[in-house]
mmCIF file of C-alpha atoms and ligand atoms in Angstrom:
data_model
loop_
_atom_site.group_PDB
_atom_site.id
_atom_site.type_symbol
_atom_site.label_atom_id
_atom_site.label_comp_id
_atom_site.label_asym_id
_atom_site.label_seq_id
_atom_site.Cartn_x
_atom_site.Cartn_y
_atom_site.Cartn_z
ATOM 1 C CA MET A 1 21.488 8.946 3.110
ATOM 2 C CA SER A 2 20.368 11.793 1.261
ATOM 3 C CA ASP A 3 17.514 13.256 -0.162
ATOM 4 C CA MET A 4 17.841 11.960 -3.400
ATOM 5 C CA ASN A 5 19.145 8.563 -2.933
ATOM 6 C CA ALA A 6 15.643 7.238 -1.085
ATOM 7 C CA ILE A 7 14.052 8.604 -3.900
ATOM 8 C CA ASP A 8 16.043 6.910 -6.325
ATOM 9 C CA GLU A 9 16.654 3.936 -4.501
ATOM 10 C CA VAL A 10 12.459 3.610 -4.828
ATOM 11 C CA SER A 11 12.591 4.383 -8.193
ATOM 12 C CA GLU A 12 15.043 1.393 -8.824
ATOM 13 C CA LEU A 13 13.051 -0.975 -7.635
ATOM 14 C CA PHE A 14 10.102 0.200 -9.496
ATOM 15 C CA LEU A 15 12.467 -0.231 -12.649
ATOM 16 C CA GLY A 16 13.496 -4.072 -11.226
ATOM 17 C CA GLY A 17 10.362 -4.994 -9.406
ATOM 18 C CA GLY A 18 7.573 -2.748 -11.162
ATOM 19 C CA GLY A 19 7.116 -5.193 -14.561
ATOM 20 C CA ARG A 20 5.597 -7.664 -12.554
ATOM 21 C CA GLN A 21 2.890 -8.447 -11.835
ATOM 22 C CA TYR A 22 0.343 -7.580 -8.881
ATOM 23 C CA GLY A 23 -0.556 -10.471 -6.781
ATOM 24 C CA GLY A 24 -3.796 -12.138 -9.065
ATOM 25 C CA GLU A 25 -4.690 -9.078 -10.640
ATOM 26 C CA ALA A 26 -4.902 -8.144 -14.265
ATOM 27 C CA VAL A 27 -2.008 -4.897 -13.473
ATOM 28 C CA THR A 28 1.662 -4.971 -13.151
ATOM 29 C CA GLN A 29 3.391 -3.839 -9.434
ATOM 30 C CA LEU A 30 4.142 -0.260 -10.779
ATOM 31 C CA ALA A 31 0.390 0.222 -12.500
ATOM 32 C CA HIS A 32 -1.353 -0.573 -9.466
ATOM 33 C CA ALA A 33 0.886 1.429 -7.446
ATOM 34 C CA LEU A 34 1.046 4.903 -9.723
ATOM 35 C CA GLN A 35 -3.034 3.741 -9.662
ATOM 36 C CA CYS A 36 -2.957 4.114 -6.448
ATOM 37 C CA ALA A 37 -1.587 7.346 -5.871
ATOM 38 C CA LEU A 38 -3.204 9.073 -8.680
ATOM 39 C CA SER A 39 -6.375 8.051 -6.474
ATOM 40 C CA ALA A 40 -5.141 9.893 -3.896
ATOM 41 C CA GLU A 41 -3.539 12.696 -5.861
ATOM 42 C CA THR A 42 -7.535 13.497 -7.119
ATOM 43 C CA GLU A 43 -8.845 13.021 -3.650
ATOM 44 C CA HIS A 44 -6.316 15.659 -2.450
ATOM 45 C CA ALA A 45 -4.952 13.892 -0.247
ATOM 46 C CA SER A 46 -1.562 15.482 1.766
ATOM 47 C CA PRO A 47 2.197 14.790 0.423
ATOM 48 C CA ALA A 48 2.723 11.681 2.800
ATOM 49 C CA LEU A 49 -0.405 10.187 1.845
ATOM 50 C CA ILE A 50 -0.081 10.351 -1.238
ATOM 51 C CA THR A 51 3.881 9.331 -0.901
ATOM 52 C CA ALA A 52 2.027 6.635 1.250
ATOM 53 C CA ALA A 53 -0.565 5.480 -1.225
ATOM 54 C CA LEU A 54 3.044 5.668 -4.211
ATOM 55 C CA LEU A 55 4.869 2.991 -2.278
ATOM 56 C CA HIS A 56 2.292 1.064 -0.285
ATOM 57 C CA ASP A 57 2.975 -1.982 -1.878
ATOM 58 C CA ILE A 58 6.994 -1.895 -1.467
ATOM 59 C CA GLY A 59 7.115 -4.745 0.708
ATOM 60 C CA HIS A 60 5.962 -6.967 -2.214
ATOM 61 C CA LEU A 61 9.386 -5.800 -3.953
ATOM 62 C CA THR A 62 12.153 -5.921 -1.214
ATOM 63 C CA HIS A 63 10.896 -9.403 0.576
ATOM 64 C CA ARG A 64 12.580 -13.073 -0.221
ATOM 65 C CA PHE A 65 9.718 -15.280 -0.988
ATOM 66 C CA GLY A 66 9.511 -15.435 -5.176
ATOM 67 C CA PRO A 67 6.451 -14.696 -6.959
ATOM 68 C CA ARG A 68 3.422 -14.200 -5.863
ATOM 69 C CA PRO A 69 3.470 -15.963 -2.506
ATOM 70 C CA ALA A 70 -0.125 -15.366 -1.179
ATOM 71 C CA ALA A 71 -0.907 -18.197 -4.203
ATOM 72 C CA ARG A 72 1.283 -20.584 -2.492
ATOM 73 C CA GLY A 73 -0.424 -19.827 0.710
ATOM 74 C CA ILE A 74 2.454 -17.697 1.954
ATOM 75 C CA ASP A 75 1.642 -14.512 4.107
ATOM 76 C CA ASP A 76 4.850 -12.376 2.790
ATOM 77 C CA ARG A 77 3.828 -9.650 5.612
ATOM 78 C CA HIS A 78 4.978 -6.961 3.076
ATOM 79 C CA GLU A 79 2.956 -4.219 4.965
ATOM 80 C CA GLN A 80 5.931 -4.682 8.234
ATOM 81 C CA GLY A 81 9.063 -5.183 5.725
ATOM 82 C CA GLY A 82 7.294 -2.170 3.709
ATOM 83 C CA ALA A 83 6.791 0.034 6.273
ATOM 84 C CA ASP A 84 9.582 -0.444 8.098
ATOM 85 C CA TYR A 85 11.943 -0.047 4.726
ATOM 86 C CA LEU A 86 9.923 3.056 4.149
ATOM 87 C CA ALA A 87 10.405 3.869 8.195
ATOM 88 C CA SER A 88 14.350 4.715 7.645
ATOM 89 C CA ARG A 89 14.094 7.114 4.609
ATOM 90 C CA PHE A 90 10.577 8.845 5.099
ATOM 91 C CA GLU A 91 8.355 10.576 7.863
ATOM 92 C CA PRO A 92 6.446 8.318 9.645
ATOM 93 C CA ALA A 93 2.743 9.620 8.190
ATOM 94 C CA VAL A 94 4.512 7.760 4.833
ATOM 95 C CA SER A 95 5.006 4.738 6.270
ATOM 96 C CA GLU A 96 2.428 4.076 9.091
ATOM 97 C CA PRO A 97 -0.330 4.213 6.881
ATOM 98 C CA VAL A 98 1.881 1.192 4.944
ATOM 99 C CA ARG A 99 2.397 -0.688 8.115
ATOM 100 C CA LEU A 100 -1.630 -0.961 8.800
ATOM 101 C CA HIS A 101 -3.503 -0.911 4.902
ATOM 102 C CA VAL A 102 -3.897 -4.666 5.377
ATOM 103 C CA ASP A 103 -5.388 -4.111 8.960
ATOM 104 C CA ALA A 104 -7.736 -1.166 7.362
ATOM 105 C CA LYS A 105 -8.630 -3.789 5.035
ATOM 106 C CA ARG A 106 -9.585 -6.217 8.045
ATOM 107 C CA TYR A 107 -11.089 -3.185 9.596
ATOM 108 C CA LEU A 108 -13.510 -2.683 6.848
ATOM 109 C CA CYS A 109 -14.305 -6.337 6.470
ATOM 110 C CA ALA A 110 -15.706 -5.575 9.720
ATOM 111 C CA VAL A 111 -17.771 -2.324 10.043
ATOM 112 C CA GLU A 112 -18.754 -1.889 6.416
ATOM 113 C CA LEU A 113 -21.709 -3.865 4.883
ATOM 114 C CA GLY A 114 -20.966 -4.821 1.643
ATOM 115 C CA TYR A 115 -17.609 -3.636 1.672
ATOM 116 C CA PHE A 116 -16.532 -7.573 1.778
ATOM 117 C CA ALA A 117 -18.196 -7.870 -1.634
ATOM 118 C CA THR A 118 -16.458 -5.175 -3.249
ATOM 119 C CA LEU A 119 -13.076 -7.840 -2.785
ATOM 120 C CA SER A 120 -11.409 -9.085 -5.890
ATOM 121 C CA PRO A 121 -10.844 -13.209 -5.459
ATOM 122 C CA GLU A 122 -6.793 -12.003 -4.765
ATOM 123 C CA SER A 123 -7.850 -9.879 -1.782
ATOM 124 C CA VAL A 124 -10.206 -12.380 -0.254
ATOM 125 C CA ARG A 125 -7.291 -14.592 -0.604
ATOM 126 C CA SER A 126 -5.089 -12.732 1.153
ATOM 127 C CA LEU A 127 -7.558 -11.638 3.900
ATOM 128 C CA GLU A 128 -8.078 -15.240 5.198
ATOM 129 C CA LEU A 129 -3.833 -15.603 5.146
ATOM 130 C CA GLN A 130 -3.056 -12.340 6.939
ATOM 131 C CA GLY A 131 -5.962 -13.068 9.889
ATOM 132 C CA GLY A 132 -9.342 -12.878 8.613
ATOM 133 C CA VAL A 133 -12.212 -10.015 9.433
ATOM 134 C CA PHE A 134 -11.883 -7.746 12.776
ATOM 135 C CA SER A 135 -14.271 -8.784 15.898
ATOM 136 C CA THR A 136 -15.703 -5.477 16.706
ATOM 137 C CA ALA A 137 -13.160 -5.617 19.772
ATOM 138 C CA GLU A 138 -10.809 -5.268 17.621
ATOM 139 C CA ALA A 139 -11.881 -2.775 14.863
ATOM 140 C CA GLU A 140 -13.019 -0.285 17.708
ATOM 141 C CA ASP A 141 -8.808 -0.609 19.137
ATOM 142 C CA PHE A 142 -7.895 -0.788 15.508
ATOM 143 C CA ILE A 143 -9.407 2.549 14.517
ATOM 144 C CA ARG A 144 -8.001 4.623 17.543
ATOM 145 C CA ARG A 145 -4.450 3.771 16.482
ATOM 146 C CA PRO A 146 -2.463 6.459 14.502
ATOM 147 C CA PHE A 147 -2.858 7.103 11.030
ATOM 148 C CA ALA A 148 -5.704 4.113 11.044
ATOM 149 C CA ALA A 149 -7.901 6.887 9.946
ATOM 150 C CA ASP A 150 -4.732 7.556 6.693
ATOM 151 C CA ALA A 151 -4.709 3.743 6.623
ATOM 152 C CA VAL A 152 -8.228 3.241 5.437
ATOM 153 C CA ARG A 153 -8.414 6.116 2.833
ATOM 154 C CA LEU A 154 -5.151 3.808 1.642
ATOM 155 C CA ARG A 155 -6.694 0.901 1.479
ATOM 156 C CA ARG A 156 -10.052 2.225 -0.433
ATOM 157 C CA TRP A 157 -7.465 3.624 -3.015
ATOM 158 C CA ASP A 158 -5.571 0.260 -3.135
ATOM 159 C CA GLU A 159 -8.663 -1.755 -3.939
ATOM 160 C CA GLN A 160 -9.263 0.362 -6.767
ATOM 161 C CA ALA A 161 -5.797 0.238 -8.393
ATOM 162 C CA LYS A 162 -6.347 -2.573 -10.186
ATOM 163 C CA ILE A 163 -7.895 -1.284 -13.523
ATOM 164 C CA LYS A 164 -6.477 -3.252 -16.601
ATOM 165 C CA GLY A 165 -4.670 0.073 -18.931
ATOM 166 C CA LEU A 166 -5.840 3.063 -17.120
ATOM 167 C CA GLU A 167 -3.730 5.927 -17.902
ATOM 168 C CA THR A 168 -1.882 7.216 -15.321
ATOM 169 C CA PRO A 169 1.426 10.074 -15.083
ATOM 170 C CA ASP A 170 4.628 7.760 -14.861
ATOM 171 C CA LEU A 171 6.820 7.995 -11.391
ATOM 172 C CA ALA A 172 8.453 10.924 -11.893
ATOM 173 C CA HIS A 173 5.376 12.936 -11.039
ATOM 174 C CA PHE A 174 5.207 12.082 -8.061
ATOM 175 C CA LYS A 175 8.762 12.469 -7.441
ATOM 176 C CA ILE A 176 7.592 16.073 -5.930
ATOM 177 C CA TYR A 177 5.489 14.341 -2.899
ATOM 178 C CA MET A 178 7.837 12.079 -2.003
ATOM 179 C CA ALA A 179 10.139 14.989 -1.758
ATOM 180 C CA LYS A 180 8.255 16.585 1.200
ATOM 181 C CA CYS A 181 8.374 13.782 3.649
ATOM 182 C CA LEU A 182 11.470 12.316 3.321
ATOM 183 C CA LYS A 183 12.933 11.752 6.960
ATOM 184 C CA GLN A 184 15.000 14.435 8.082
HETATM 185 FE FE1 LIG B 201 -1.578 -3.179 -2.764
#
């Protein structure tokens, strides 16, 4: 696959499904992705982590469960599908934080007092479908995994990226980062 194809392909996915509502939240999938990537850029994350932030929910656009599976009690496992999709197109520093970003929520709920209270109702609902809060032992195992710390940063941006009407750069702005972490 040539360089441009992976970037064009994700752009096509956003064109196709990016206008859909993000779960039960007040933003579209595309707005959520752009807000998340903007937070990563603002915090001077690496190009790979900015790309991961932008594409962390790409699994919602590639799965076949229909609209809003969580509202119907279905866990679409979007972090696995998304990470597998990204792993064949980008470096592991992109795909692996994406793979772990749901577990990062389970981790943060376990180790950080008050984190649970910051979750939106939709995030609380999906948390249960995703296996609930980690035990202490599970949390310790999790944070030792490669890319777990990146996944935790990503997860914090993810939770914030639900602001209706927030101005962000467009998708084209982030292509420079994607181009730096394509799979060789
Ligand atoms: Fe998200």
